[in-house]
Coordinates of C-alpha atoms in Angstrom, one line a residue:
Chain A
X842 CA 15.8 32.0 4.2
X843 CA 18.5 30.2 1.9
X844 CA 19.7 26.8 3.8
X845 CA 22.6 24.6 3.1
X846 CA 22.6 21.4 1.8
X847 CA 24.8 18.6 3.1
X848 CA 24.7 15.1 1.2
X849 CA 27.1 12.6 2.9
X850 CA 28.0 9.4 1.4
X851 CA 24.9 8.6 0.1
X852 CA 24.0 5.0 -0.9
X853 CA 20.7 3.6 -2.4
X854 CA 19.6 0.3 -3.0
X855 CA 16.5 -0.8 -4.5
X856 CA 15.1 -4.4 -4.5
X857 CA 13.7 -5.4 -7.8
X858 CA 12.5 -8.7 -7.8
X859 CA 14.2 -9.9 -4.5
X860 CA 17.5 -8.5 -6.3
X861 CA 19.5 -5.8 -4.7
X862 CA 19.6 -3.3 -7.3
X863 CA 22.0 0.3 -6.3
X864 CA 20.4 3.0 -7.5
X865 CA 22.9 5.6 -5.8
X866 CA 26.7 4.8 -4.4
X867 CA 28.2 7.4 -2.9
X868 CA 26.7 10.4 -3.3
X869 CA 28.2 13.7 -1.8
X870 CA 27.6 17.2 -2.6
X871 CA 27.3 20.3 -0.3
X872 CA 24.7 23.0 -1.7
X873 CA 25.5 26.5 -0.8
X874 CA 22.8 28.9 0.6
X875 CA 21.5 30.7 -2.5
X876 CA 23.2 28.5 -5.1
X877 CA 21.5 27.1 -7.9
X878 CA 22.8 23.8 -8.5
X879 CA 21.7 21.4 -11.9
X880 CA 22.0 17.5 -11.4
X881 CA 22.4 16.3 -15.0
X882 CA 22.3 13.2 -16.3
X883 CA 20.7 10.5 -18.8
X884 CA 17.8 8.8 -17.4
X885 CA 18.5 5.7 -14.7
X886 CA 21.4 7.5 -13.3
X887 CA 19.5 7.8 -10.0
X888 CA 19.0 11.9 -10.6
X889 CA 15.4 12.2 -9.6
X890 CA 16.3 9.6 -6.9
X891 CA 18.5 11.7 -5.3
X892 CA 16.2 14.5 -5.4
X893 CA 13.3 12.2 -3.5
X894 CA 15.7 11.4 -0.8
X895 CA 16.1 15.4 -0.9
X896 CA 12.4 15.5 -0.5
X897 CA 12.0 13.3 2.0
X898 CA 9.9 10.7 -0.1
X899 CA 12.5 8.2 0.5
X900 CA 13.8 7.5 4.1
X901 CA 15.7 4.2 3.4
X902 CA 19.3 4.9 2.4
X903 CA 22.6 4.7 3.9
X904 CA 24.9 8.0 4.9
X905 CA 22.9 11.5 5.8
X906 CA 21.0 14.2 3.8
X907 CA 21.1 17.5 5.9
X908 CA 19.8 21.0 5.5
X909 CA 21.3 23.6 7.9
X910 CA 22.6 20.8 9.9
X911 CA 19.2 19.2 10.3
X912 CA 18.8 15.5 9.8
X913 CA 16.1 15.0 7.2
X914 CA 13.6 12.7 8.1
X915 CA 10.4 13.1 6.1
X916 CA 9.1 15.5 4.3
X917 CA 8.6 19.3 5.5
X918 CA 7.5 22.5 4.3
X919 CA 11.1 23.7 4.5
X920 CA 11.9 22.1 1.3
X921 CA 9.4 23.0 -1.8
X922 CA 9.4 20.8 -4.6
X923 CA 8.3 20.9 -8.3
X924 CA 7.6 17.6 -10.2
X925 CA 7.8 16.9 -13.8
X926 CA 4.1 16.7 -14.2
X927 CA 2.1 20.3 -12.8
X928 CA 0.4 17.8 -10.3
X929 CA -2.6 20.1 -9.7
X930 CA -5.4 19.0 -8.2
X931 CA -8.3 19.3 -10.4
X932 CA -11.3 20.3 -8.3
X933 CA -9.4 23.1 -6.8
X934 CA -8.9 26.3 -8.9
X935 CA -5.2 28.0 -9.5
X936 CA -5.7 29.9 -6.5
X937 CA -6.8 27.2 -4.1
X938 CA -4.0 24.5 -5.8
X939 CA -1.7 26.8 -4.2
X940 CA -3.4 27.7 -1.4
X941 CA -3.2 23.9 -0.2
X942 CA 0.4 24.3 0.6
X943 CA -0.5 26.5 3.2
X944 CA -2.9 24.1 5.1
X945 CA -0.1 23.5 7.3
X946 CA 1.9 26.3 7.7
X947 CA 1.3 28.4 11.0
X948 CA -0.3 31.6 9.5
X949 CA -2.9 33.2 9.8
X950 CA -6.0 33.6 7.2
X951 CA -5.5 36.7 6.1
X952 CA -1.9 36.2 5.7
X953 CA -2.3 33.3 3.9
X954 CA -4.4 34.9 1.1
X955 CA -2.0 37.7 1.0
X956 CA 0.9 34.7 0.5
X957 CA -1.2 33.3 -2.3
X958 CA -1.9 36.3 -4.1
X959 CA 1.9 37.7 -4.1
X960 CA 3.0 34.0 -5.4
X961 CA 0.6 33.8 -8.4
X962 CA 2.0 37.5 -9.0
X963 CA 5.2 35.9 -8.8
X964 CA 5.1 33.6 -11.8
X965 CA 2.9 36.2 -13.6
X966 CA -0.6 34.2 -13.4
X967 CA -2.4 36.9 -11.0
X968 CA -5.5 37.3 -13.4
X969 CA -6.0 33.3 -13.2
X970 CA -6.4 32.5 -9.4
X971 CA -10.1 31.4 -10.4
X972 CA -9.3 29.2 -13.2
X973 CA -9.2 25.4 -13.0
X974 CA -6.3 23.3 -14.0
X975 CA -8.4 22.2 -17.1
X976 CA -8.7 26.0 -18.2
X977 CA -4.3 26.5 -18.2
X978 CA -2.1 25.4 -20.9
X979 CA 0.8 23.6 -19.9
X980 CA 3.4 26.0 -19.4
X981 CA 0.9 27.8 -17.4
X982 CA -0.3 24.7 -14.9
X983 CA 3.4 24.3 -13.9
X984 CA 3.5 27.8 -13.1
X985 CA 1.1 27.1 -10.8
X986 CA 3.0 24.3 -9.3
X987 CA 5.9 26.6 -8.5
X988 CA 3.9 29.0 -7.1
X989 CA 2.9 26.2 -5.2
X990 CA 6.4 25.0 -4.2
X991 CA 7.5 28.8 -3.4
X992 CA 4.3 30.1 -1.4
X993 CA 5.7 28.3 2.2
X994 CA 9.1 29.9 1.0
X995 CA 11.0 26.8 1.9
X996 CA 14.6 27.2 2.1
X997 CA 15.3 25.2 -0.6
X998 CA 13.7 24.3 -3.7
X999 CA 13.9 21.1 -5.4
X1000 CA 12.8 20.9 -9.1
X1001 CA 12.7 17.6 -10.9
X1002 CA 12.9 17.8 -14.4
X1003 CA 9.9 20.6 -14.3
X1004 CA 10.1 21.9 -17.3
X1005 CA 10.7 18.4 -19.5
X1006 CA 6.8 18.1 -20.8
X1007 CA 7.2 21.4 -22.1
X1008 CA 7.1 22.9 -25.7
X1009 CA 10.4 24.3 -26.9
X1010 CA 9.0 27.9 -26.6
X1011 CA 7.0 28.0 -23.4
X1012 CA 10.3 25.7 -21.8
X1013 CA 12.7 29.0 -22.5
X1014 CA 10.3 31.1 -21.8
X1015 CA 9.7 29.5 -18.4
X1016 CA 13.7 28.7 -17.7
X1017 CA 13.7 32.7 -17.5
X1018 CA 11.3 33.2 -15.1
X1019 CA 12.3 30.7 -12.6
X1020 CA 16.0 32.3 -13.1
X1021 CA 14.6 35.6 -12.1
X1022 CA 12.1 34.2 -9.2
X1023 CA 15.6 32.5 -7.5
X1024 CA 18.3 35.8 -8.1
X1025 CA 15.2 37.6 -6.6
X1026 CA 14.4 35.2 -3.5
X1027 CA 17.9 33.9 -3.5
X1028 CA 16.6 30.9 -2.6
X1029 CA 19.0 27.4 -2.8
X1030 CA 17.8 25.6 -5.8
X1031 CA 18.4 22.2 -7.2
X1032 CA 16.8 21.2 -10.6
X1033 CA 17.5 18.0 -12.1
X1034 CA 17.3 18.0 -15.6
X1035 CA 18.5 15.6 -18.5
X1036 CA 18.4 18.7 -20.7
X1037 CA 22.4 20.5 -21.3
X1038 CA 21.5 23.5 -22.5
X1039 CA 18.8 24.1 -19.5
X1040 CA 21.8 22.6 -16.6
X1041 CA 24.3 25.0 -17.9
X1042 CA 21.7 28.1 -18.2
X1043 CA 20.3 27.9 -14.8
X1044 CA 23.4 26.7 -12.8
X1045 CA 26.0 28.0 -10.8
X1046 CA 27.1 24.2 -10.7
X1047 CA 26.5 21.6 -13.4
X1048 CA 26.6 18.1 -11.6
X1049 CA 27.1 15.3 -14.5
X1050 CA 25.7 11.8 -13.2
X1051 CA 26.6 8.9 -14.5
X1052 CA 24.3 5.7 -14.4
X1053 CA 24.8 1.8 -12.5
X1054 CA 25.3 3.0 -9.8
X1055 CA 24.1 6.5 -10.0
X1056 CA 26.9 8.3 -8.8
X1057 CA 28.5 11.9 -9.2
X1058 CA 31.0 11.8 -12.5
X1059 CA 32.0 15.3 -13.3
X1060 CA 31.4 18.6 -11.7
X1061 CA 31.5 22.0 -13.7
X1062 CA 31.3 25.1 -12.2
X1063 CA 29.6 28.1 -14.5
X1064 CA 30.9 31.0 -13.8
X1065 CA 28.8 33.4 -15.4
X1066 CA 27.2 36.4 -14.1
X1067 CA 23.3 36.8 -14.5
X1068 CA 21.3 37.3 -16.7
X1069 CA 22.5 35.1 -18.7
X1070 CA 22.1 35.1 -22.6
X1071 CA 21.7 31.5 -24.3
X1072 CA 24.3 32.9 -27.0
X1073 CA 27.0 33.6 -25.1
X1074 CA 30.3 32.2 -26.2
X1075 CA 31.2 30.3 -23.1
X1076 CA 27.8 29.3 -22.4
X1077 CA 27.8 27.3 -25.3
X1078 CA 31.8 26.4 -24.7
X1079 CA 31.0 24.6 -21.8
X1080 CA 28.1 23.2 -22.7
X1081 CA 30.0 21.4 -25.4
X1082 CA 32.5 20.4 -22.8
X1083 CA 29.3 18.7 -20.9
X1084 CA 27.6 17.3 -23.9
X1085 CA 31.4 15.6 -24.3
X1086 CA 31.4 14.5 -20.7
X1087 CA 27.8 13.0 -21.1
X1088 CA 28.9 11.1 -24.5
X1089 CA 31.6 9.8 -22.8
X1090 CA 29.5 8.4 -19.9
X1091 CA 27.1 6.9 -21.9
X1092 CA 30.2 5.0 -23.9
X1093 CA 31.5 3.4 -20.6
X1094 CA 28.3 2.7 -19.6
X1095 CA 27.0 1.0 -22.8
X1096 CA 30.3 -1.2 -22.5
X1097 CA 30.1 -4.6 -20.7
X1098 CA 29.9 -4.1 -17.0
X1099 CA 32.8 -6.3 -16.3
X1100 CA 35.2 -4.0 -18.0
X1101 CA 33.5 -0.5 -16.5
X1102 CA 35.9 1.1 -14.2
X1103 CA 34.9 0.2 -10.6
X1104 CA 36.7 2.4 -8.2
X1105 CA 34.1 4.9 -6.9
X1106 CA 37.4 7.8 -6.9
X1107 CA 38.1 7.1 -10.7
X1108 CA 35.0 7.3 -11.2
X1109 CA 34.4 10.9 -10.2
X1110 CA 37.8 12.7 -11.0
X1111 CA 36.1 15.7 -10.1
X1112 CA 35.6 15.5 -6.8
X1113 CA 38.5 13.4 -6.0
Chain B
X760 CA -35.7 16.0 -24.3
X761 CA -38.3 17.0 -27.4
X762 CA -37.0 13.6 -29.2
X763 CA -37.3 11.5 -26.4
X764 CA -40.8 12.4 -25.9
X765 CA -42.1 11.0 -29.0
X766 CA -41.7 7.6 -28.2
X767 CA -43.3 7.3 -25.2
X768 CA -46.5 9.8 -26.3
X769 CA -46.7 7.0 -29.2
X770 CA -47.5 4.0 -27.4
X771 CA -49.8 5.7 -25.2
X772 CA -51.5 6.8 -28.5
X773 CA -51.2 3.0 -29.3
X774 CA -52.2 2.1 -25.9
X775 CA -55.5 4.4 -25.9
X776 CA -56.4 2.7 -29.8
X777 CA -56.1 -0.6 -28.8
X778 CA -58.0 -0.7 -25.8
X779 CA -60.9 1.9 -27.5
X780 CA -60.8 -0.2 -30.9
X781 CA -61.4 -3.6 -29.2
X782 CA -57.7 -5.0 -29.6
X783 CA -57.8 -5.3 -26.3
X784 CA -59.7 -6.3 -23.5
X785 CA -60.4 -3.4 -21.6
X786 CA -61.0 -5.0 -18.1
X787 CA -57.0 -5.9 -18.7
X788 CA -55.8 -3.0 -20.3
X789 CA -58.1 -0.3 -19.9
X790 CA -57.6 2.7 -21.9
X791 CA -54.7 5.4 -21.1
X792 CA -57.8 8.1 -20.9
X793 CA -59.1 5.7 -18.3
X794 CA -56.2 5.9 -15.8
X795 CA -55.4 9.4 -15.8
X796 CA -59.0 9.4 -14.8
X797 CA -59.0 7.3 -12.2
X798 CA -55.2 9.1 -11.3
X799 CA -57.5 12.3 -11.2
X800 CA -60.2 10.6 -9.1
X801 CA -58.1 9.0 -6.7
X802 CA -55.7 12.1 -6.3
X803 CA -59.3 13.6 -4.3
X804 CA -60.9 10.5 -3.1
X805 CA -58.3 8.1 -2.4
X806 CA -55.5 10.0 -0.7
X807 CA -53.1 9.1 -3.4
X808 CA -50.9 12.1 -2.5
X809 CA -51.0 10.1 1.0
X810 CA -50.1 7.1 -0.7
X811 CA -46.9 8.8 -2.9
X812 CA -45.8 10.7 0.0
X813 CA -45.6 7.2 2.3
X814 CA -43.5 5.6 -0.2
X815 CA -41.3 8.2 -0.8
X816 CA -40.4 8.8 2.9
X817 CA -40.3 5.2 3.0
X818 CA -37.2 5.5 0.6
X819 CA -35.7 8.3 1.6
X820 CA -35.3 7.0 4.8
X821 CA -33.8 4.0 3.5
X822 CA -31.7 5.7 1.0
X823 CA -30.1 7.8 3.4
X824 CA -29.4 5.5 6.3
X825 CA -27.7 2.9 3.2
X826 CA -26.0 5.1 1.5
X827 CA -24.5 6.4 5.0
X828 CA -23.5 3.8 5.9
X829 CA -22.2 2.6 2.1
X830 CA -20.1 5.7 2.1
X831 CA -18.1 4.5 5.5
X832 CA -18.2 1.3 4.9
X833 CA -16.7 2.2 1.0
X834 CA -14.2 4.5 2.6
X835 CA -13.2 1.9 5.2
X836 CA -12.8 -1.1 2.4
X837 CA -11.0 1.6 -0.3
X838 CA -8.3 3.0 2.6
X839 CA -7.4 0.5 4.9
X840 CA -6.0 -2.6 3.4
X841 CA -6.6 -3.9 7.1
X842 CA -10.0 -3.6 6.4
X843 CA -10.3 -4.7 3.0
X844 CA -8.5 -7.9 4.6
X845 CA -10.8 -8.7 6.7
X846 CA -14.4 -7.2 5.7
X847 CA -13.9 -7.1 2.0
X848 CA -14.0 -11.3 1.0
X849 CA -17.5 -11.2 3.2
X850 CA -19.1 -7.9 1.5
X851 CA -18.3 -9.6 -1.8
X852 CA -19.5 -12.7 -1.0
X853 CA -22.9 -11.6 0.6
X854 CA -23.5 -9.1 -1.9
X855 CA -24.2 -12.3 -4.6
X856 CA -27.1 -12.7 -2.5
X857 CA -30.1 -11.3 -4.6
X858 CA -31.3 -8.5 -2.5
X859 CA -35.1 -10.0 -2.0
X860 CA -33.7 -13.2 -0.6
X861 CA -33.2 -11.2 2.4
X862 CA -36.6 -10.5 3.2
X863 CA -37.6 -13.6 5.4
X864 CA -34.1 -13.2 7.3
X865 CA -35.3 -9.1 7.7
X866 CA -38.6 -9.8 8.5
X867 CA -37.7 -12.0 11.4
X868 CA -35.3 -9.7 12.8
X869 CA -36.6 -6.6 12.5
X870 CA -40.8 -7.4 12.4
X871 CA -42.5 -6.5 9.6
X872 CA -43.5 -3.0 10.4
X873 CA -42.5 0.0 8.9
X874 CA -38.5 -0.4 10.4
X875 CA -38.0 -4.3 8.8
X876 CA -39.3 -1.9 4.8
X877 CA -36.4 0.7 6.1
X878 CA -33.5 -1.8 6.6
X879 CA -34.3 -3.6 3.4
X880 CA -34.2 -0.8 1.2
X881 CA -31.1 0.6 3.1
X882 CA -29.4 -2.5 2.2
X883 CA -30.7 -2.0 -1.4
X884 CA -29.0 1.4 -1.6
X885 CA -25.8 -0.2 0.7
X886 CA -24.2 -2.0 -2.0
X887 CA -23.7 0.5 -5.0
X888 CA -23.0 3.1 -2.8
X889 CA -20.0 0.6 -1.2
X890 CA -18.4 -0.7 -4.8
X891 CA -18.5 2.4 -6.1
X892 CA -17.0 4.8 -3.1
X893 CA -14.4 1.8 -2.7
X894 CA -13.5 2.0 -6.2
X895 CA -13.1 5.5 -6.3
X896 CA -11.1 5.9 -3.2
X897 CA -8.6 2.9 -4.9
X898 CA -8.8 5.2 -8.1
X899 CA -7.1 8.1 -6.0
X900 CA -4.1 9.6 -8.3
X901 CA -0.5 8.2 -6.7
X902 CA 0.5 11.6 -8.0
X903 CA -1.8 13.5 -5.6
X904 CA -1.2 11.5 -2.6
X905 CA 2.5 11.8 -3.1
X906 CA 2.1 15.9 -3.4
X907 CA 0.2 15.8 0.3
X908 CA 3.0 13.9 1.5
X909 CA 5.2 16.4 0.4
X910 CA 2.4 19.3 2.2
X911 CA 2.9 17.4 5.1
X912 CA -1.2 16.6 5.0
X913 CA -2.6 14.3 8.1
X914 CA -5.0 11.6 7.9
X915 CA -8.0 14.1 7.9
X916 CA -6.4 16.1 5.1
X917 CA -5.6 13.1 3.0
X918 CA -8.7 12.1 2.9
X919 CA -10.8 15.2 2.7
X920 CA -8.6 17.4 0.1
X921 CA -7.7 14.0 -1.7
X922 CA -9.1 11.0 -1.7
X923 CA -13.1 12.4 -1.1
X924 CA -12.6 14.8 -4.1
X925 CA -10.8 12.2 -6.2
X926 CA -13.4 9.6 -5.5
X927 CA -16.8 11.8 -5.8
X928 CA -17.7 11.4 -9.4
X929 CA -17.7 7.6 -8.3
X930 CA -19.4 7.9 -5.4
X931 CA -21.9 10.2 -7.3
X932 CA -22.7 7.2 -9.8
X933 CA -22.9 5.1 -6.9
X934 CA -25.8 7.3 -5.0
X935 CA -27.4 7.5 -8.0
X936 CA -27.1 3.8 -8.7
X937 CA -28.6 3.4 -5.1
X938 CA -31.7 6.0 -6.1
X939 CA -32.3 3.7 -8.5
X940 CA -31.9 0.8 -6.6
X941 CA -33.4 1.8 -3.2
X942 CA -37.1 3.3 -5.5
X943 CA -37.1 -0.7 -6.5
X944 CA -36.4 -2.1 -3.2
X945 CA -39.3 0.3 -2.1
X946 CA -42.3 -1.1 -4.4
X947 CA -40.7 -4.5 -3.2
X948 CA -41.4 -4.0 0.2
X949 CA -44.6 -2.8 -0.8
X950 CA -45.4 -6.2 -2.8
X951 CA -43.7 -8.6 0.1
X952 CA -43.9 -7.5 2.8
X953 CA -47.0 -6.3 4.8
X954 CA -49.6 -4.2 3.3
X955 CA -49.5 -0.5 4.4
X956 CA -50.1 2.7 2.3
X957 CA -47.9 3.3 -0.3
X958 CA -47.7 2.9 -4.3
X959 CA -47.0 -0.7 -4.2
X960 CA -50.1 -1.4 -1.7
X961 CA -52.2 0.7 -4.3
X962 CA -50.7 -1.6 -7.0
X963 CA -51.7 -4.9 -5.0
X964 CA -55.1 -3.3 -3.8
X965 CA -55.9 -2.9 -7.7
X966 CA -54.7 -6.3 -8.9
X967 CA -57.0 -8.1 -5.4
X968 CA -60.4 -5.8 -6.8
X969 CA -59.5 -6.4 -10.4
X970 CA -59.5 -2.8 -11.0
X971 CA -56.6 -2.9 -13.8
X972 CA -56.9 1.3 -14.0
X973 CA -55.8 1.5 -10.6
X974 CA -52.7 -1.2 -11.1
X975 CA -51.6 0.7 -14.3
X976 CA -51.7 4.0 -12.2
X977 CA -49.5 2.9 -9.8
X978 CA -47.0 1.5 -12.4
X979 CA -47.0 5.0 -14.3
X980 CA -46.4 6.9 -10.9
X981 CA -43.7 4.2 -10.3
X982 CA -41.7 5.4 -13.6
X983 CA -42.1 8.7 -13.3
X984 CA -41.2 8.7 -9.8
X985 CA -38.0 6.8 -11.3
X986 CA -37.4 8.9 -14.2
X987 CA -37.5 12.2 -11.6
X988 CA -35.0 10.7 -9.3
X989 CA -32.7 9.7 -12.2
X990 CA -33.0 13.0 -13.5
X991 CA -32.4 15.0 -10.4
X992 CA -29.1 12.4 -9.3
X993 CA -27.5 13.0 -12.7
X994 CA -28.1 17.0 -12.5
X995 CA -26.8 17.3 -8.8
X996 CA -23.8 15.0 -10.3
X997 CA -23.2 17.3 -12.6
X998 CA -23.5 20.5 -10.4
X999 CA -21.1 18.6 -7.9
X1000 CA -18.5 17.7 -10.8
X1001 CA -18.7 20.5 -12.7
X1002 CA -15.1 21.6 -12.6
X1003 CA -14.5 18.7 -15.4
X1004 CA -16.1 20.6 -17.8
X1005 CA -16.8 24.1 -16.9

């Protein structure tokens, strides 16, 4: 089921006021199949961007977003996504929310309902199928929603800051389960996040974005086996060595443009 | 329900006094006791059964052919900017018009028989049901639309999973604006245009034989035909939208 995913040279512009405005410039990454990759960075650094061009929301940029060497046109049920908000529609019940990803997908009834059932079962809310969005807390609503982006099983799941509305508690609670759901599916992942301690938890790779133009600064890869505990020594190592990163991109970036380093290589050592 | 009883059984008290006291002239406001007894009379001489049951198929066939067509037309002005372009700035602009302005233009086109009543009161019901559907297809969360994007929905899904759900509580108040609406354009036909049976002819019949029981009958049935459809719109609106609060 897993896919890879090939970003090529990725450029973005958007026009603000009749003013060309780049949102992303340059942009390349390969995801592995199965890999669980975190895009981190403050907000305006053209992170969820990125993921909508992932999506297929956004069809206007330069260079080529593939998955399994497919050109990516539109949106498809190959690629699930989770937004920030549980985006549930409120006159369905749990059951039925996710239930409407399936109005397209070439199964049968019976099937279908079988699919629905084993996905609410998946992120624990079985005994709430008949409940309406109104009757779920929070952390439970966005279960929903990944239910929903799981029940096609696309090959690649795209998260954008999901679990950012989230208390504390229910947030930790939740970053477990979806860690489970993707070592169990093996599924390629990519969750953006502006959240340090959640990138370096959940990823294999830890991509560090810096802002005007959005663009890939630093990448870390977190070599950790699974499950992972939050304590652990060089889970919190690195993520110091990120936060660091992070400070430091925010420093260049709160400088005067004119003396921000302009080369797209200097500016991501990492991959250069 | 209890509380809001006890005005209305207090004028009618008041009502009754007055006329039975002397404070008012009987032949112009005969007693309350008076017209439920000439409601009782007329319910076995008169046909008045006849007469209710006229108007209210009158209405209903009105209703439903407006709000039909209020719900397309709504749709079509809410979704399609095409549309809105070129229909919109005309619907606005006609719908100033007070609605009985529109009788001599109806009665010349469509006679003034029974079909000329139906088109009035369908455009009576029309208009709510068109504001209302449009603003509630407009209202449509950019948050949903952008998830059936993402579920790859076609024009049929869009709007049946989306933008009909989204927009029923306002397309709800709209058909019950038009209940409301269509029941008046109904007595108004009644009143204007020709004679025929119905509650507003038993109205005018009263007022040309100066029997004021018979006119104050036909204004009670009027409001309590009102109050009954008010009350069965909101409860089938609450029914239909009861995943809000359930």
């Amino acid at each position: 089921m897993a896919a890879t995913l090939d970003i090529k040279g990725v450029e973005k512009t958007f026009s603000i006021d009749g003013r060309a405005v780049p949102a992303l410039a340059g942009v390349d990454l390969k995801v592995e199949p199965g890999e669980f990759l975190t895009v981190l960075g403050a907000s305006g650094c053209g992170k969820s961007t990125l993921l909508r061009l992932i999506a297929g929301l956004d069809t206007s940029y330069e260079g080529s977003i593939s998955l399994d060497g497919q050109r990516i046109r539109g949106p498809s049920l190959d690629r699930g996504i989770v937004f920030q908000e549980p985006r549930l529609f409120p006159w369905l019940t749990a059951a039925r929310n996710v239930a409407l990803a399936l109005e397209n997908a070439p199964l049968a009834r019976e099937a279908k309902r079988r699919a629905v059932d084993e996905h609410l079962a998946l992120v624990g809310l079985s005994s709430f199928g008949n409940a309406y969005p109104h009757q779920l807390s929070g952390g439970m609503a966005q279960r929903v929603a990944i239910a929903r982006g799981l029940v096609n099983r696309p090959e690649i799941l795209l998260l954008d800051e999901p679990f950012g509305a989230l208390d504390a508690l229910t947030r930790a609670h939740l970053q477990d389960e979806l860690q489970r759901i993707q070592q169990d599916e093996q599924i390629t992942t990519v969750l953006v996040t502006h959240d340090v301690e959640e990138a370096v938890y959940l990823g294999d790779r830890v991509i560090v974005m810096a802002p005007r133009p959005g663009r890939v600064a630093h990448v870390f890869d977190i070599d950790l086996p699974r499950p992972r505990r939050r304590t652990d020594d060089r889970l919190v190592q690195q993520r110091a060595r990120i936060l660091e990163t992070l400070e430091e991109i925010s420093g260049e970036s709160a400088r005067p443009l004119a003396t921000q380093p302009v080369g797209p290589l200097e500016a991501r050592p990492a991959l250069a | 329900m209890r509380r809001g009883l006890t005005l209305p059984l207090i004028l009618l008290l008041a009502w009754e006094l007055a006329s039975r006291l002397g404070l008012a002239d009987p032949r112009i406001l005969p007693p309350a006791s008076q017209v439920l007894l000439r409601g009782w009379a007329a319910f076995w001489n008169d046909d008045l059964l006849g007469n209710l049951l006229a108007s209210l198929t009158r209405d209903l066939a009105g209703f439903s052919l407006g709000t039909l067509a209020g719900l397309c037309f709504g749709t079509l002005l809410g979704l399609s900017r095409l549309g809105d372009r070129l229909l919109g700035p005309s619907f606005h602009g006609l719908k100033q018009i007070a609605i009985f302005a529109w009788i001599p233009l109806i009665s010349m086109w469509f006679g003034i028989g029974e079909l000329a009543k139906i088109v009035f009161i369908a455009i009576a019901a029309f208009v709510p049901v068109v504001l209302n559907t449009e603003e509630g297809m407009r209202g449509a969360s950019r948050q949903l639309i952008e998830v059936g994007r993402v579920l790859t929905f076609n024009r049929r899904q869009r709007l049946t999973r989306i933008f009909l759900p989204s927009a029923l509580p306002a397309i709800l108040t709209g058909i019950q604006l038009a209940l409301m609406a269509s029941w008046l354009a109904t007595i108004g036909t009644e009143y204007f245009m020709t004679v025929g049976p119905g509650i507003g002819g038993l109205i005018i019949e009263g007022r040309e034989r100066f029997e004021m029981d018979q006119v104050m009958l036909g204004i009670l049935i009027l409001g309590v035909v009102g109050f009954a459809l008010n009350a069965v719109a909101g409860h089938l609106g609450r029914v239909l939208t009861r995943y809000e609060t359930a």
